[in-house]
C-alpha positions as MATLAB code, in Angstrom:
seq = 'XXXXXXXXXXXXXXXXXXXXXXXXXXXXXXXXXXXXXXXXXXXXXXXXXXXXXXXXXXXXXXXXXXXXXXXXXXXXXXXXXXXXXXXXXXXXXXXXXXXXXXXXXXXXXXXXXXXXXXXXXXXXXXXXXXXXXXXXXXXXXXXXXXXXXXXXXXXXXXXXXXXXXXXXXXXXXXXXXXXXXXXXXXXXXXXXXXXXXXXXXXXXXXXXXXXXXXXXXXXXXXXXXXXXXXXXXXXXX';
ca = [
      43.065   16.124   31.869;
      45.810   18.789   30.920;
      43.844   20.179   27.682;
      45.973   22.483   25.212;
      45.241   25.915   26.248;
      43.075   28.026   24.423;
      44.638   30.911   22.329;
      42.416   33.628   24.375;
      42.897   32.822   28.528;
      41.726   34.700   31.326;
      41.474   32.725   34.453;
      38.692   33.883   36.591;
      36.549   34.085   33.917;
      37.428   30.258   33.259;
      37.781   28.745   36.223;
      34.223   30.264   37.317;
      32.707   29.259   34.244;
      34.088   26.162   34.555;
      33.376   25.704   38.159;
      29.798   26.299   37.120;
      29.848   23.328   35.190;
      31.344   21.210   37.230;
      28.486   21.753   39.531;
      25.304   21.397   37.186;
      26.854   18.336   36.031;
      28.065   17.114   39.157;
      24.429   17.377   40.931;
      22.843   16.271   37.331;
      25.014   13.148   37.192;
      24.203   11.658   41.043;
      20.887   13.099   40.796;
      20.344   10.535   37.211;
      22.293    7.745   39.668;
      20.142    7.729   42.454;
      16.844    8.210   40.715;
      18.175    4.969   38.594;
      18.743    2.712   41.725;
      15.550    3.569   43.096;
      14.147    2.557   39.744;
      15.975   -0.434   39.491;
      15.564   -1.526   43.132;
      18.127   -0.609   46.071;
      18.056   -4.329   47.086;
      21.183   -5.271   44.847;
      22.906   -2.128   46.087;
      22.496   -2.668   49.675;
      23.296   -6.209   49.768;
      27.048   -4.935   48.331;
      26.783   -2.079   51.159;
      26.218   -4.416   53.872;
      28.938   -7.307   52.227;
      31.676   -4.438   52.566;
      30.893   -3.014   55.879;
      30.833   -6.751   57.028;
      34.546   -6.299   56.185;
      35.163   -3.118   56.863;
      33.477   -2.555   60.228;
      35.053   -3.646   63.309;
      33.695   -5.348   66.186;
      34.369   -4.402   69.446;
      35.962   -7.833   70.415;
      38.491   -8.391   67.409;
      41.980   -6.712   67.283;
      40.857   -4.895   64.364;
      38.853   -2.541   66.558;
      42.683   -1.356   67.728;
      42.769    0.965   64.753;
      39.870    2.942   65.528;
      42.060    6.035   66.781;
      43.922    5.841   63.533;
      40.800    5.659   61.581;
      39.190    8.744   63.898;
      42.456   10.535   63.255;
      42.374   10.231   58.960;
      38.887   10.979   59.139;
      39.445   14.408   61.111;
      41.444   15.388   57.446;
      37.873   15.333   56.258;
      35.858   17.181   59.097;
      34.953   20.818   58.280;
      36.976   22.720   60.791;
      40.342   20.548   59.796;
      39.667   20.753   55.923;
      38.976   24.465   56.537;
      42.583   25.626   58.553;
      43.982   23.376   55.697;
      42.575   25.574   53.070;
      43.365   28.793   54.646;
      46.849   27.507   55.493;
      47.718   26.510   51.761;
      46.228   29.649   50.131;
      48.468   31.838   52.759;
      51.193   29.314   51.347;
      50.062   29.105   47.673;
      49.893   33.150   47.847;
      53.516   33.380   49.904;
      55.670   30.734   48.500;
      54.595   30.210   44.703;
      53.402   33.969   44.419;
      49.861   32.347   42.940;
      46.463   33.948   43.609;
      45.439   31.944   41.277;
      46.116   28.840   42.807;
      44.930   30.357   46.545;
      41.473   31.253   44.840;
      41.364   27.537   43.547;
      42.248   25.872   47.261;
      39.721   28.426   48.762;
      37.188   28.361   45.608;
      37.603   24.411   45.865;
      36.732   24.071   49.933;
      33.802   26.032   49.328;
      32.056   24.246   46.421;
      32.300   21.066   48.178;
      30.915   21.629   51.232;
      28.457   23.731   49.696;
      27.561   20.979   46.723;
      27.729   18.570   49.059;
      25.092   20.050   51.957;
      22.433   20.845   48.565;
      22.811   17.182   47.295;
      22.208   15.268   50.355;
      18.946   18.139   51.061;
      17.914   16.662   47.846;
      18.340   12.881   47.981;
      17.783   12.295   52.034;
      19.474    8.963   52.314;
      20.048    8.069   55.779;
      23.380    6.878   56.982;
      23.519    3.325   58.197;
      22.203    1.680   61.108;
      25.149    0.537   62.346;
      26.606    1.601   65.595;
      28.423    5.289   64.853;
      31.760    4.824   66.154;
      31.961    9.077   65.625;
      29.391   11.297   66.141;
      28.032   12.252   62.739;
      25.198   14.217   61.706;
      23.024   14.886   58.479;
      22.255   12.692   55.553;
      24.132   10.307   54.269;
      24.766   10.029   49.972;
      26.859   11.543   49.415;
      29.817   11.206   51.749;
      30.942   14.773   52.729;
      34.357   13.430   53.725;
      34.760   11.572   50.435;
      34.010   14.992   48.345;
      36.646   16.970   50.278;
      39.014   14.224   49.736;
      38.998   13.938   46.151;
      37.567   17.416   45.412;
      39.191   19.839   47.668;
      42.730   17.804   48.188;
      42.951   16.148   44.960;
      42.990   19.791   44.265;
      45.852   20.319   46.567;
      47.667   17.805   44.971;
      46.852   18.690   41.232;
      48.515   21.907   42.126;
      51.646   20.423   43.544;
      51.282   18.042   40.608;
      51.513   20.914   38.024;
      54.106   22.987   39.872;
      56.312   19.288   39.408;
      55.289   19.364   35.836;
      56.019   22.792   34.422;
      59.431   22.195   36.087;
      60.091   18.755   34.588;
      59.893   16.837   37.903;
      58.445   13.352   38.090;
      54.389   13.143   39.317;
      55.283   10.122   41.252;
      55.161   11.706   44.880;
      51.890   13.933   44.392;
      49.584   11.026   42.707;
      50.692    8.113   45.071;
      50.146   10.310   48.004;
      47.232   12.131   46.981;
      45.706    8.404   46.167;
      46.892    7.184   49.411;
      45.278   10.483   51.567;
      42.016    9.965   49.407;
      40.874    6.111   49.850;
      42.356    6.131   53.862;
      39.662    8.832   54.363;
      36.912    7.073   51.917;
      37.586    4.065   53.856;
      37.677    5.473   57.489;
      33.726    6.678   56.743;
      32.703    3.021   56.448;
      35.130    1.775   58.774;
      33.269    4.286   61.583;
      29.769    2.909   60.672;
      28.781    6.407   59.538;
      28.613    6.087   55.586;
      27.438    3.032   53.175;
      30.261    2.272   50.581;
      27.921    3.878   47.873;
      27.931    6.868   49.491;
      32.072    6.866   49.226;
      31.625    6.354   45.728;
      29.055    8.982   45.265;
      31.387   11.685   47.063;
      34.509   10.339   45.117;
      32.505   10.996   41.569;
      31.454   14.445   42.463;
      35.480   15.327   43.177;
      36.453   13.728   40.296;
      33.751   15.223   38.165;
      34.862   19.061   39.516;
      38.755   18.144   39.435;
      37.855   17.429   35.610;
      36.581   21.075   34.771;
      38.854   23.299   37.247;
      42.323   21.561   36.938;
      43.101   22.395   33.511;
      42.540   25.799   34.001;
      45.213   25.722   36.638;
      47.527   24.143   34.300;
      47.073   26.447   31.667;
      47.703   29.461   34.220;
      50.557   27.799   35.550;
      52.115   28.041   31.916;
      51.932   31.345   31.394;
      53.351   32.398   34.750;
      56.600   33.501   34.339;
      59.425   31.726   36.179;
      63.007   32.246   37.031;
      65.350   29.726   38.587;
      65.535   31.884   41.648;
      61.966   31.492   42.355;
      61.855   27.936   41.036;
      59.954   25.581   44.302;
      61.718   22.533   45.312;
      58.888   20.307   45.538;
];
């Protein structure tokens, strides 16, 4: 959603106000969703919850149960302290390497909204995760997924920025949107694998990210235009 940038541009004013969006309609939208299952029935919605984790969760005798250190290991990419010396590690970077407060303040800006959006939502709705055996310790309500809001919201982030620094130097997008898409469903999909999150809840988190990547990325892009650049401090990403 690169937008033409408007004639008068000041970031912080526009990523904040835009960031403010995000959030009203972020909470308004799965607010209006969960309201309307309830008032449609949850029966439909659970039967597909419980079809997938039929799938998706492993029993302890099958050799699908083998992955569950892999699956523990991409879900740690979503877990609070890992996500958080992520952030601080690509803003140091972000600041260091591209010269970019503005894109340090996103990655930083970006961590923080989604934990924090994420902790008020779930207060609101109180959806308790499933009863299935937790094959991680897990804590808190359930809809929706933490893990699955940081994924798309805080690293789809990540990689819009890597996306734009390819762009704005006429290098293909190929590398940043497979991998990005790759990094986001593996840790969707290692919630429900672990027993601690229903599939809706996955889709929940992944609409919130996609509804606050949405608002704050163009703003990014249009700062990353008017940087200057010079082939000496061109990135090779």
């Amino acid at each position: 959603m690169l937008l033409q940038e408007p004639q008068s541009f000041r970031f912080l004013p526009s990523y904040l106000r835009r960031s403010l969006y995000a959030s009203i309609v972020m909470i308004v939208v799965l607010l209006l969703i969960a309201y309307l299952i309830r008032w449609i029935g949850t029966a439909p919605f659970l039967h597909w919850d419980e079809r997938i984790q039929s799938v998706i969760f492993p029993e302890k005798t099958t050799t699908y149960y083998s992955l569950l250190p892999v699956a523990i290991f991409i879900t740690s990419f979503g877990s609070f302290r890992i996500s958080l010396l992520v952030a601080l590690g690509v803003a140091v970077l972000c600041w260091v390497y591209f010269r970019s407060k503005t894109y340090s303040f996103a990655v930083i800006g970006s961590f923080t909204a989604m934990w924090g959006l994420n902790a008020l939502i779930k207060e609101i709705l109180q959806r308790e995760r499933p009863a299935l055996q937790h094959l991680v310790e897990a804590g808190g309500y359930s809809f929706p997924s933490g893990h699955a809001m940081i994924s798309m919201g805080f690293y789809g982030t990540l990689f819009a920025i890597w996306g734009i620094e390819r762009k704005i130097h006429n290098r293909p997008l190929f590398l940043p949107c497979v991998l990005g898409t790759l990094l986001i469903l593996l840790i969707g999909l290692s919630r429900v694998y672990l027993g601690v999150h229903f599939p809706t809840d996955i889709a929940g988190g992944y609409l919130a990210g996609i509804i606050w990547l949405m608002f704050t990325v163009p703003v990014l892009y249009w700062r990353a235009c008017l940087r200057p650049s010079s082939p000496s401090s061109t990135p090779r990403l």
